[in-house]
Coordinates of C-alpha atoms in Angstrom, one line a residue:
X1 CA 0.0 0.0 0.0
X2 CA 1.4 3.4 -1.0
X3 CA 1.5 6.6 1.0
X4 CA -1.5 9.0 0.8
X5 CA -1.0 12.6 0.0
X6 CA -3.5 15.2 1.4
X7 CA -2.6 18.5 -0.3
X8 CA -0.9 20.0 -3.3
X9 CA 0.7 23.3 -2.4
X10 CA 0.9 26.3 -4.9
X11 CA 4.6 25.7 -5.6
X12 CA 3.6 22.3 -7.2
X13 CA 0.8 23.6 -9.5
X14 CA 2.9 23.4 -12.6
X15 CA 1.7 21.0 -15.3
X16 CA 4.7 18.7 -14.9
X17 CA 4.5 18.5 -11.1
X18 CA 0.7 17.8 -11.2
X19 CA 1.1 15.2 -13.9
X20 CA 3.8 13.4 -11.9
X21 CA 1.8 13.5 -8.7
X22 CA -1.3 12.1 -10.3
X23 CA 0.7 9.3 -12.0
X24 CA 2.3 8.4 -8.6
X25 CA -1.1 8.3 -6.9
X26 CA -3.6 6.3 -9.0
X27 CA -6.0 6.4 -6.0
X28 CA -6.8 10.1 -7.0
X29 CA -9.4 9.3 -9.7
X30 CA -11.3 12.5 -9.9
X31 CA -10.7 16.3 -10.0
X32 CA -13.3 18.7 -8.6
X33 CA -13.5 22.4 -9.4
X34 CA -14.9 24.2 -6.4
X35 CA -16.3 27.6 -7.2
X36 CA -18.2 29.4 -4.4
X37 CA -21.4 31.2 -5.3
X38 CA -22.9 34.3 -3.6
X39 CA -24.7 32.0 -1.1
X40 CA -21.4 30.5 0.0
X41 CA -22.1 27.1 -1.6
X42 CA -19.1 25.2 -3.0
X43 CA -19.6 23.6 -6.4
X44 CA -18.5 20.1 -7.1
X45 CA -17.7 19.9 -10.8
X46 CA -16.2 16.4 -10.8
X47 CA -14.0 15.4 -13.7
X48 CA -12.3 12.0 -14.3
X49 CA -8.6 12.4 -13.7
X50 CA -7.6 11.0 -17.1
X51 CA -9.6 13.7 -18.8
X52 CA -8.1 16.3 -16.6
X53 CA -4.5 15.2 -17.3
X54 CA -5.3 15.1 -21.1
X55 CA -6.7 18.7 -21.1
X56 CA -4.9 20.1 -18.1
X57 CA -3.2 23.0 -19.8
X58 CA -6.5 24.4 -21.2
X59 CA -8.4 23.7 -18.0
X60 CA -5.9 25.5 -15.8
X61 CA -5.8 28.4 -18.2
X62 CA -9.4 28.7 -19.4
X63 CA -11.4 26.7 -16.9
X64 CA -14.5 24.7 -17.7
X65 CA -18.0 25.9 -18.7
X66 CA -21.1 24.9 -16.7
X67 CA -24.7 25.9 -16.0
X68 CA -24.8 28.9 -13.7
X69 CA -28.5 28.7 -13.2
X70 CA -27.9 25.9 -10.7
X71 CA -25.9 28.1 -8.3
X72 CA -26.8 31.2 -6.3
X73 CA -26.0 34.0 -8.8
X74 CA -29.5 35.6 -9.0
X75 CA -29.7 38.5 -11.3
X76 CA -26.3 37.6 -12.9
X77 CA -26.5 34.1 -14.3
X78 CA -30.2 34.0 -15.2
X79 CA -31.8 31.4 -17.5
X80 CA -31.5 33.5 -20.6
X81 CA -27.7 33.9 -20.0
X82 CA -26.8 31.1 -17.6
X83 CA -23.4 29.8 -18.7
X84 CA -20.5 30.5 -16.4
X85 CA -16.9 29.4 -16.4
X86 CA -15.1 27.9 -13.4
X87 CA -11.5 28.8 -13.4
X88 CA -9.0 27.0 -11.1
X89 CA -7.1 29.1 -8.6
X90 CA -3.4 28.1 -8.9
X91 CA -2.3 30.3 -6.0
X92 CA -4.0 28.4 -3.1
X93 CA -3.7 25.0 -1.5
X94 CA -5.5 22.1 -3.3
X95 CA -7.0 19.3 -1.1
X96 CA -7.4 15.6 -1.8
X97 CA -10.8 14.6 -0.5
X98 CA -10.8 10.8 0.3
X99 CA -13.8 8.5 0.1
X100 CA -13.3 6.0 2.9
X101 CA -16.1 3.8 1.6
X102 CA -14.6 3.2 -1.8
X103 CA -11.1 1.9 -2.4
X104 CA -8.8 1.8 -5.4
X105 CA -8.1 -1.7 -6.8
X106 CA -4.5 -0.8 -7.8
X107 CA -3.0 0.1 -4.4
X108 CA -5.8 -0.4 -1.9
X109 CA -6.0 3.2 -0.9
X110 CA -9.3 5.2 -0.6
X111 CA -10.4 6.8 -3.8
X112 CA -9.5 10.5 -3.8
X113 CA -10.9 13.6 -5.5
X114 CA -8.4 16.5 -6.0
X115 CA -10.5 19.5 -4.8
X116 CA -9.4 22.7 -6.6
X117 CA -10.8 26.0 -5.2
X118 CA -11.8 28.1 -8.3
X119 CA -13.4 31.3 -9.4
X120 CA -16.8 31.6 -11.1
X121 CA -16.7 33.9 -14.2
X122 CA -19.8 35.3 -16.0
X123 CA -19.4 37.6 -19.1
X124 CA -15.7 37.9 -18.5
X125 CA -16.1 39.1 -14.8
X126 CA -15.4 37.1 -11.6
X127 CA -18.7 37.1 -9.8
X128 CA -18.2 34.6 -6.9
X129 CA -17.6 34.9 -3.2
X130 CA -13.9 33.9 -3.6
X131 CA -13.3 36.7 -6.1
X132 CA -14.9 39.3 -3.8
X133 CA -12.6 38.3 -1.0
X134 CA -9.6 38.2 -3.3
X135 CA -10.4 41.8 -4.4
X136 CA -10.9 42.9 -0.8
X137 CA -7.5 41.5 0.2
X138 CA -5.8 43.2 -2.7
X139 CA -7.6 46.5 -2.1
X140 CA -6.6 46.5 1.6
X141 CA -3.0 45.8 0.9
X142 CA -2.7 48.4 -1.9
X143 CA -4.5 51.1 0.0
X144 CA -2.6 50.5 3.2
X145 CA 0.7 50.9 1.2
X146 CA -0.6 54.2 0.0
X147 CA -1.5 55.3 3.5
X148 CA 2.1 54.4 4.6
X149 CA 3.5 56.6 1.8
X150 CA 1.1 59.4 2.7
X151 CA 1.7 59.2 6.5
X152 CA 5.4 58.0 6.9
X153 CA 5.1 58.7 10.7
X154 CA 3.0 55.6 11.0
X155 CA 5.8 53.3 10.0
X156 CA 8.5 55.2 11.7
X157 CA 6.9 54.5 15.0
X158 CA 7.6 50.8 14.3
X159 CA 11.1 51.5 13.0
X160 CA 10.7 50.9 9.3
X161 CA 9.8 52.8 6.1
X162 CA 7.2 51.9 3.6
X163 CA 9.8 50.8 1.1
X164 CA 11.1 48.2 3.7
X165 CA 7.8 46.4 3.3
X166 CA 7.9 43.1 1.4
X167 CA 4.2 42.2 1.9
X168 CA 1.1 43.2 3.9
X169 CA -0.3 40.0 5.3
X170 CA -4.0 39.7 6.3
X171 CA -4.5 36.8 8.7
X172 CA -7.9 35.3 9.6
X173 CA -9.3 32.3 11.5
X174 CA -12.7 30.9 12.3
X175 CA -14.0 28.7 15.1
X176 CA -16.6 26.1 14.2
X177 CA -19.4 25.0 16.6
X178 CA -21.8 22.2 15.9
X179 CA -24.4 19.9 17.5
X180 CA -23.8 16.1 17.0
X181 CA -26.7 13.8 17.5
X182 CA -28.1 10.3 16.9
X183 CA -30.3 10.5 13.8
X184 CA -34.1 10.4 14.3
X185 CA -33.7 10.8 18.1
X186 CA -34.4 13.9 20.1
X187 CA -33.6 14.9 23.6
X188 CA -36.1 16.4 26.1
X189 CA -36.0 20.2 25.9
X190 CA -36.2 20.7 29.6
X191 CA -33.3 18.2 30.2
X192 CA -31.2 20.1 27.7
X193 CA -32.1 23.4 29.1
X194 CA -31.3 22.4 32.7
X195 CA -28.0 20.8 31.7
X196 CA -27.0 24.0 29.9
X197 CA -27.9 26.2 32.9
X198 CA -25.9 24.0 35.2
X199 CA -23.1 23.9 32.5
X200 CA -22.8 20.1 33.1
X201 CA -21.3 19.4 29.6
X202 CA -19.0 22.4 29.2
X203 CA -15.4 21.3 28.7
X204 CA -16.4 17.8 29.8
X205 CA -14.4 14.9 28.5
X206 CA -15.9 13.3 25.4
X207 CA -16.7 9.6 25.4
X208 CA -17.5 6.7 23.1
X209 CA -18.2 7.3 19.5
X210 CA -18.0 11.1 19.8
X211 CA -14.5 10.9 21.3
X212 CA -13.3 8.5 18.6
X213 CA -14.6 10.7 15.8
X214 CA -13.2 13.9 17.3
X215 CA -9.8 12.3 17.7
X216 CA -9.9 11.1 14.1
X217 CA -10.9 14.5 12.9
X218 CA -8.0 16.1 14.8
X219 CA -5.6 13.6 13.2
X220 CA -6.9 14.3 9.8
X221 CA -6.6 18.0 10.2
X222 CA -2.9 17.5 11.0
X223 CA -2.5 15.3 7.9
X224 CA -3.9 18.2 5.8
X225 CA -1.5 20.6 7.5
X226 CA -4.4 22.6 8.9
X227 CA -2.8 22.6 12.4
X228 CA -5.7 21.8 14.8
X229 CA -5.5 23.8 18.0
X230 CA -8.2 22.4 20.2
X231 CA -11.5 20.6 20.2
X232 CA -13.9 20.5 23.2
X233 CA -17.5 20.2 24.3
X234 CA -19.5 23.4 24.4
X235 CA -22.2 24.4 26.9
X236 CA -25.0 22.5 25.2
X237 CA -25.9 18.8 25.5
X238 CA -26.8 15.9 27.8
X239 CA -25.0 12.8 28.9
X240 CA -25.0 9.9 26.5
X241 CA -27.4 7.0 27.2
X242 CA -26.4 3.4 27.1
X243 CA -28.7 0.4 26.4
X244 CA -28.7 -3.0 28.2
X245 CA -25.9 -4.3 25.9
X246 CA -23.6 -1.4 26.7
X247 CA -24.2 0.4 23.4
X248 CA -24.6 4.1 23.2
X249 CA -28.2 4.7 21.9
X250 CA -28.5 8.4 22.3
X251 CA -26.0 11.2 21.5
X252 CA -26.8 14.9 21.8
X253 CA -23.7 17.0 22.3
X254 CA -22.4 20.5 21.2
X255 CA -18.8 20.6 20.1
X256 CA -16.3 23.2 19.0
X257 CA -13.2 22.7 16.8
X258 CA -10.5 25.3 16.2
X259 CA -7.5 25.3 13.9
X260 CA -4.6 27.6 13.0
X261 CA -5.1 31.0 11.3
X262 CA -4.2 31.5 7.6
X263 CA -4.4 34.1 4.9
X264 CA -7.9 35.4 4.2
X265 CA -8.8 33.4 1.1
X266 CA -7.1 30.2 2.4
X267 CA -9.0 30.6 5.7
X268 CA -12.4 30.5 4.0
X269 CA -11.3 27.6 1.7
X270 CA -10.1 25.7 4.7
X271 CA -13.4 26.1 6.5
X272 CA -15.4 24.7 3.6
X273 CA -13.2 21.6 3.4
X274 CA -13.1 21.1 7.2
X275 CA -16.9 21.3 7.4
X276 CA -17.2 18.6 4.8
X277 CA -14.5 16.5 6.6
X278 CA -16.4 16.8 9.9
X279 CA -19.7 15.8 8.3
X280 CA -18.2 12.8 6.6
X281 CA -16.5 11.5 9.7
X282 CA -19.5 11.7 11.9
X283 CA -21.8 10.3 9.2
X284 CA -19.4 7.4 8.7
X285 CA -19.9 6.6 12.4
X286 CA -23.7 6.9 12.3
X287 CA -24.0 10.4 13.8
X288 CA -25.6 13.5 12.3
X289 CA -23.9 16.9 12.4
X290 CA -26.0 20.1 12.7
X291 CA -24.3 23.4 11.7
X292 CA -27.5 25.4 11.9
X293 CA -27.2 28.6 13.9
X294 CA -30.1 27.4 16.2
X295 CA -30.9 23.8 15.7
X296 CA -32.7 23.4 19.0
X297 CA -35.0 26.1 20.3
X298 CA -34.3 27.3 23.8
X299 CA -30.7 26.1 24.2
X300 CA -27.4 27.3 23.0
X301 CA -27.0 27.8 19.2
X302 CA -23.9 27.4 17.1
X303 CA -21.6 30.4 16.7
X304 CA -18.6 30.9 14.5
X305 CA -16.3 33.6 15.8
X306 CA -14.2 35.2 13.0
X307 CA -10.7 36.5 13.9
X308 CA -9.2 39.4 11.9
X309 CA -5.6 40.5 11.9
X310 CA -3.1 42.4 9.8
X311 CA 0.7 42.5 9.8
X312 CA 3.6 43.6 7.6
X313 CA 6.4 41.3 6.5
X314 CA 9.6 43.3 6.0
X315 CA 12.3 42.5 3.5
X316 CA 14.6 41.5 6.4
X317 CA 12.1 38.8 7.4
X318 CA 10.7 40.6 10.4
X319 CA 7.0 40.5 11.0
X320 CA 5.1 43.4 12.7
X321 CA 1.5 43.3 13.9
X322 CA -0.2 46.5 12.6
X323 CA -3.0 46.5 15.2
X324 CA -0.6 46.3 18.2
X325 CA 0.8 49.5 19.6
X326 CA 4.6 50.0 20.0
X327 CA 4.1 50.3 23.7
X328 CA 1.8 47.4 24.8
X329 CA 1.9 48.5 28.4
X330 CA 0.6 52.0 27.9
X331 CA -1.8 51.7 24.9
X332 CA -4.6 49.4 23.9
X333 CA -4.0 49.6 20.1
X334 CA -2.0 51.3 17.4
X335 CA -3.4 54.1 15.2
X336 CA -4.1 51.5 12.6
X337 CA -5.7 49.2 15.1
X338 CA -8.1 51.9 16.4
X339 CA -9.0 52.9 12.9
X340 CA -9.7 49.3 11.9
X341 CA -11.9 48.6 15.0
X342 CA -13.8 51.8 14.6
X343 CA -14.3 51.0 10.9
X344 CA -16.1 47.8 11.7
X345 CA -18.3 49.4 14.4
X346 CA -19.1 52.5 12.3
X347 CA -20.1 50.4 9.2
X348 CA -21.6 47.4 10.8
X349 CA -25.1 48.1 9.5
X350 CA -23.9 47.0 6.0
X351 CA -21.8 44.1 7.4
X352 CA -24.6 42.6 9.4
X353 CA -26.9 41.7 6.4
X354 CA -24.0 39.5 5.2
X355 CA -23.2 38.0 8.7
X356 CA -26.8 37.3 9.6
X357 CA -28.6 36.2 6.5
X358 CA -30.9 33.4 7.6
X359 CA -34.1 33.0 9.7
X360 CA -32.2 30.6 11.8
X361 CA -29.4 33.0 12.6
X362 CA -31.9 35.5 14.2
X363 CA -33.0 32.7 16.6
X364 CA -29.5 32.5 17.9
X365 CA -29.0 36.2 18.5
X366 CA -30.8 36.4 21.9
X367 CA -29.7 37.8 25.2
X368 CA -28.6 35.1 27.6
X369 CA -26.8 33.0 25.1
X370 CA -23.6 35.1 24.7
X371 CA -24.7 36.0 21.2
X372 CA -24.0 39.6 20.5
X373 CA -26.7 41.9 19.2
X374 CA -25.2 45.3 20.2
X375 CA -22.7 47.1 18.1
X376 CA -20.1 47.7 20.8
X377 CA -16.6 46.7 21.7
X378 CA -14.5 46.2 24.9
X379 CA -10.8 47.2 25.2
X380 CA -10.2 46.0 28.7
X381 CA -10.3 47.3 32.2
X382 CA -6.7 48.5 32.0
X383 CA -3.9 48.6 29.4
X384 CA -2.3 45.5 30.9
X385 CA -5.5 43.5 31.4
X386 CA -7.0 42.0 28.2
X387 CA -10.8 42.3 27.8
X388 CA -12.9 39.3 28.9
X389 CA -16.2 40.8 28.0
X390 CA -18.2 38.2 26.0
X391 CA -21.3 40.4 25.5
X392 CA -19.8 42.7 22.9
X393 CA -19.9 42.4 19.1
X394 CA -16.2 42.8 18.5
X395 CA -13.7 41.5 21.0
X396 CA -10.1 42.9 21.2
X397 CA -7.7 40.0 21.6
X398 CA -4.4 41.2 23.0
X399 CA -1.5 40.0 25.1
X400 CA 1.0 42.6 26.4
X401 CA 3.7 39.9 26.2
X402 CA 2.9 38.9 22.7
X403 CA 2.2 41.8 20.3
X404 CA 1.8 39.5 17.3
X405 CA -1.3 38.0 18.8
X406 CA -3.3 41.2 18.7
X407 CA -6.4 40.8 16.6
X408 CA -10.2 41.4 16.5
X409 CA -12.8 38.7 17.1
X410 CA -16.1 39.3 15.4
X411 CA -18.5 37.3 17.6
X412 CA -21.8 37.5 15.6
X413 CA -21.2 35.1 12.7
X414 CA -22.6 31.5 12.7
X415 CA -21.7 28.4 10.6
X416 CA -24.2 29.4 7.9
X417 CA -22.5 32.9 7.4
X418 CA -20.7 33.2 4.2
X419 CA -17.1 33.5 5.5
X420 CA -15.7 34.8 2.2
X421 CA -18.2 37.7 2.2
X422 CA -17.9 38.3 6.0
X423 CA -14.1 38.7 5.7
X424 CA -14.4 40.9 2.6
X425 CA -16.9 43.2 4.2
X426 CA -15.0 43.4 7.5
X427 CA -11.7 44.3 5.8
X428 CA -13.4 46.9 3.6
X429 CA -14.9 48.5 6.7
X430 CA -11.6 48.4 8.6
X431 CA -9.9 50.1 5.7
X432 CA -12.5 52.9 5.8
X433 CA -11.7 53.5 9.5
X434 CA -8.0 53.4 9.0
X435 CA -8.2 56.0 6.2
X436 CA -10.3 58.3 8.3
X437 CA -8.2 57.9 11.5
X438 CA -4.8 58.4 9.8
X439 CA -6.1 61.4 7.8
X440 CA -7.4 63.0 11.0
X441 CA -4.0 62.9 12.6
X442 CA -5.2 62.4 16.2
X443 CA -3.1 61.3 19.1
X444 CA -3.4 57.9 20.7
X445 CA -5.3 59.4 23.7
X446 CA -7.7 61.1 21.3
X447 CA -8.3 57.9 19.5
X448 CA -9.1 56.1 22.8
X449 CA -11.4 59.0 23.7
X450 CA -13.2 58.7 20.3
X451 CA -14.0 55.0 20.7
X452 CA -15.0 55.6 24.3
X453 CA -17.2 58.6 23.6
X454 CA -20.6 59.0 25.3
X455 CA -24.0 59.2 23.7
X456 CA -24.5 62.7 22.4
X457 CA -20.8 63.6 22.2
X458 CA -19.4 64.7 18.9
X459 CA -16.8 62.5 17.3
X460 CA -14.6 63.2 14.3
X461 CA -15.5 59.8 12.8
X462 CA -18.0 57.9 15.0
X463 CA -21.7 58.9 15.1
X464 CA -22.8 61.5 17.7
X465 CA -25.8 59.6 19.1
X466 CA -24.2 56.3 19.7
X467 CA -21.8 54.6 22.1
X468 CA -19.2 52.1 21.0
X469 CA -17.4 50.8 24.1
X470 CA -18.5 49.0 27.2
X471 CA -16.5 47.2 29.8
X472 CA -19.7 45.8 31.4
X473 CA -22.0 43.0 30.4
X474 CA -24.4 45.1 28.2
X475 CA -27.3 42.6 28.9
X476 CA -26.9 42.9 32.6
X477 CA -26.1 46.6 32.8
X478 CA -28.7 48.0 30.4
X479 CA -32.4 47.4 29.7
X480 CA -33.4 46.6 26.1
X481 CA -34.6 50.2 25.7
X482 CA -31.2 51.6 26.9
X483 CA -29.3 49.2 24.6
X484 CA -31.4 50.3 21.6
X485 CA -30.6 53.9 22.4
X486 CA -26.9 53.5 23.0
X487 CA -26.0 51.0 20.4
X488 CA -28.8 51.1 17.8
X489 CA -31.8 48.8 17.6
X490 CA -30.7 45.5 16.1
X491 CA -32.8 44.1 13.2
X492 CA -35.1 41.2 14.1
X493 CA -35.7 39.6 10.7
X494 CA -33.8 38.9 7.5
X495 CA -35.8 41.5 5.5
X496 CA -35.3 44.1 8.2
X497 CA -31.5 43.4 8.1
X498 CA -31.3 43.6 4.3
X499 CA -33.2 46.9 4.3
X500 CA -30.1 48.4 5.9
X501 CA -28.4 48.4 2.5
X502 CA -30.8 51.0 1.3
X503 CA -31.1 53.0 4.5
X504 CA -27.2 53.3 4.8
X505 CA -26.3 54.2 1.2
X506 CA -23.0 56.0 2.3
X507 CA -21.9 53.0 4.3
X508 CA -22.8 50.7 1.4
X509 CA -20.2 52.7 -0.7
X510 CA -17.5 51.5 1.7
X511 CA -18.1 47.9 0.5
X512 CA -17.9 49.1 -3.1
X513 CA -14.5 50.9 -2.9
X514 CA -11.8 49.3 -5.1
X515 CA -14.6 47.5 -7.0
X516 CA -14.6 44.8 -4.3
X517 CA -18.4 44.6 -4.2
X518 CA -20.5 46.0 -7.0
X519 CA -24.2 47.0 -7.2
X520 CA -24.7 43.8 -9.3
X521 CA -23.1 41.6 -6.6
X522 CA -24.9 43.2 -3.7
X523 CA -28.2 43.0 -5.5
X524 CA -27.5 39.3 -6.3
X525 CA -26.8 38.7 -2.6
X526 CA -30.0 40.5 -1.6
X527 CA -32.1 38.6 -4.2
X528 CA -30.7 35.2 -3.2
X529 CA -31.2 36.0 0.5
X530 CA -34.8 37.3 0.1
X531 CA -35.7 34.3 -1.9
X532 CA -34.4 31.9 0.8
X533 CA -36.1 34.0 3.5
X534 CA -39.5 34.0 2.0
X535 CA -39.4 30.4 0.8
X536 CA -38.3 29.1 4.2
X537 CA -40.8 31.3 6.0
X538 CA -43.9 30.1 4.1
X539 CA -42.7 26.6 3.2
X540 CA -41.0 25.4 6.4
X541 CA -41.3 27.7 9.4
X542 CA -45.0 28.2 9.3
X543 CA -45.6 24.5 8.6
X544 CA -43.3 23.5 11.5
X545 CA -45.1 25.9 13.8
X546 CA -48.4 24.5 12.8
X547 CA -47.2 20.9 13.5
X548 CA -45.9 22.1 16.9
X549 CA -49.1 23.9 17.9
X550 CA -51.1 20.8 17.1
X551 CA -49.2 19.0 19.8
X552 CA -50.4 21.5 22.4
X553 CA -53.5 19.6 23.4
X554 CA -55.8 19.9 26.5
X555 CA -54.5 17.6 29.3
X556 CA -56.8 18.4 32.2
X557 CA -60.3 17.4 33.3
X558 CA -62.1 20.5 34.6
X559 CA -64.5 18.5 36.8
X560 CA -61.9 16.4 38.7
X561 CA -58.3 17.6 38.2
X562 CA -58.3 21.2 37.0
X563 CA -57.0 24.1 39.1
X564 CA -57.8 27.7 38.3
X565 CA -54.2 28.0 37.0
X566 CA -54.8 25.2 34.6
X567 CA -58.0 26.7 33.3
X568 CA -56.4 30.2 32.8
X569 CA -53.3 28.9 31.1
X570 CA -55.3 26.7 28.8
X571 CA -57.5 29.6 27.8
X572 CA -54.4 31.7 27.0
X573 CA -53.0 28.8 24.9
X574 CA -56.2 28.4 23.0
X575 CA -56.3 32.2 22.4
X576 CA -52.7 32.2 21.1
X577 CA -53.3 29.1 18.9
X578 CA -56.3 30.8 17.3
X579 CA -54.5 34.1 16.8
X580 CA -51.6 32.3 15.1
X581 CA -53.2 29.6 13.0
X582 CA -57.0 29.7 12.8
X583 CA -58.9 31.8 10.2
X584 CA -62.5 32.9 10.5
X585 CA -65.0 34.3 8.0
X586 CA -63.9 37.8 8.9
X587 CA -60.4 37.5 10.3
X588 CA -57.2 36.0 9.0
X589 CA -54.7 34.4 11.4
X590 CA -51.0 35.6 11.5
X591 CA -49.8 32.6 9.4
X592 CA -52.3 33.4 6.6
X593 CA -51.4 37.1 6.8
X594 CA -47.7 36.3 6.4
X595 CA -48.4 34.0 3.4
X596 CA -50.6 36.7 1.7
X597 CA -48.0 39.5 2.3
X598 CA -45.2 37.3 0.8
X599 CA -47.4 36.5 -2.2
X600 CA -48.1 40.2 -2.8
X601 CA -44.4 41.1 -2.4
X602 CA -45.2 43.2 0.7
X603 CA -42.1 42.3 2.5
X604 CA -42.3 45.1 5.1
X605 CA -45.6 43.7 6.3
X606 CA -44.4 40.1 6.2
X607 CA -41.4 41.0 8.3
X608 CA -43.5 42.8 10.9
X609 CA -45.9 39.8 11.1
X610 CA -42.9 37.4 11.4
X611 CA -41.8 39.3 14.5
X612 CA -45.3 39.0 15.9
X613 CA -45.3 35.3 15.1
X614 CA -42.0 34.8 16.8
X615 CA -43.1 36.6 20.0
X616 CA -46.3 34.7 20.2
X617 CA -44.6 31.3 19.6
X618 CA -42.1 32.0 22.4
X619 CA -45.0 33.0 24.7
X620 CA -47.1 29.9 23.9
X621 CA -44.1 27.5 24.3
X622 CA -43.5 28.9 27.8
X623 CA -47.2 28.7 28.7
X624 CA -47.6 25.1 27.6
X625 CA -44.5 24.0 29.5
X626 CA -46.0 25.6 32.6
X627 CA -49.4 24.1 31.9
X628 CA -48.0 20.6 31.3
X629 CA -45.8 20.7 34.4
X630 CA -48.8 21.5 36.6
X631 CA -50.8 18.5 35.4
X632 CA -50.7 15.3 37.5

């Protein structure tokens, strides 16, 4: 049996090297071109390896043509002009995706597919998520070099000149949370909720199949040179159950897996591959993986913190973190760091529609679950003490003994967020802040004062009637009304969130600078997101709510076992059920009103009705639990 290979690095993407590698590894029988559409979905254009070798030169230079109507490029690749090209990216790592259920006859190794991240091209323009992030990275690097030339004092503080710079390096990383469960089995909600409140599963040792699979995944990540850093249980879950024969019959656990940072585009590519690797490994062992932002109502959802950093690599080999101040003991951030942080906060209204683009994501963003809904940051109680505030939108990660570790942690994304677009939008916003801060020429103390400004105070960049920093738990310290005033009212539905593009036209221009995003691409994202929102709302959410409400049945007998509390609670439940799902000759229920509004294209009304539906569903769930628990 030969030795398996797991990646092909960019330095080996020449035709001779690739041909040699494929000849030496007959187990690699397919090549897949992975373009990533506006929705963040990776294509799988699978080609037999013999055909790829035969036409490799043309395929690497011109790509292959396919039907673009089958991917999310609404308003771009329509039915009347649907053909798109998928062009391989020769400047990133290629992965070998192995099928451990199918083995090669020649050498007995699992059959592999060479997965090549690619760009999607329509009418001569790159229109995919990967190309947007590539342009954002290029734009940030180029514009920052111009800022260095314009403001040489910035680099002199670090002891170098702009012509000493070999490369500006943008580094990113993501953390992936997931629920793992036995298929077709569900855990009792109250048991899950109680376990979470008591934090019985957090950081607990994994056991049985979950432990086995987790260790296999960590080993495989190492094989792919993805450098796993940690894997552990999260706060959600219950203890496994074992049958009379000692077999685990029920698994319901929340996990997190982290791996080493990389460059922006490689980070997003890595995440897609790792997600598939995780799903394959758990499925191979009979377990289901749920990456949904809120797979189980009432308990912790899945987040995906995104880390953002920037550094310069000098010609002498030295690397300098651009967000870290020269004096870590007396300053929180550098001028560039303050600008980048303020850029995200100032422009978050046009980042948020990209971060939170599904109905499910809004179910996760609720107080009490460490999911941020307030546009606010925390710098730390003192210059030498890093911030530990988990209630903020953007965390500042800093270690006074390790300047290279300084970075920002965007805490709002979830596993369904399109990481390519989240990174692209974030770096565009950071660049806007850096430009404004460096042009303003303010001192470090003035920059700290700007980000710490109080509501109603004028700022040279940040908005007057907003606050942007809190060292307290914003959910404990402030009421909802106070949070809305200080940090802006967070959108509650997908449509409400998308509407921010129109109501923040100037901030939308920040995304478009350097031709990173275009009107065409933003409109395609909006059209795709709206389509998914309304289809899921009328085709799944309302249906699922109806099925749930039908399980809320009368349990008491008024003559013998009912108390006044039972009667009152049941009357409230009946009222809410009627309001939600029962039409009369003269009145339509909320579910019908939502469907009618969607059919008429009245998305403002549908969005408001969705909020009413969510509020009433939350109320009736709580009532029914109370009612059920009071019955003998």
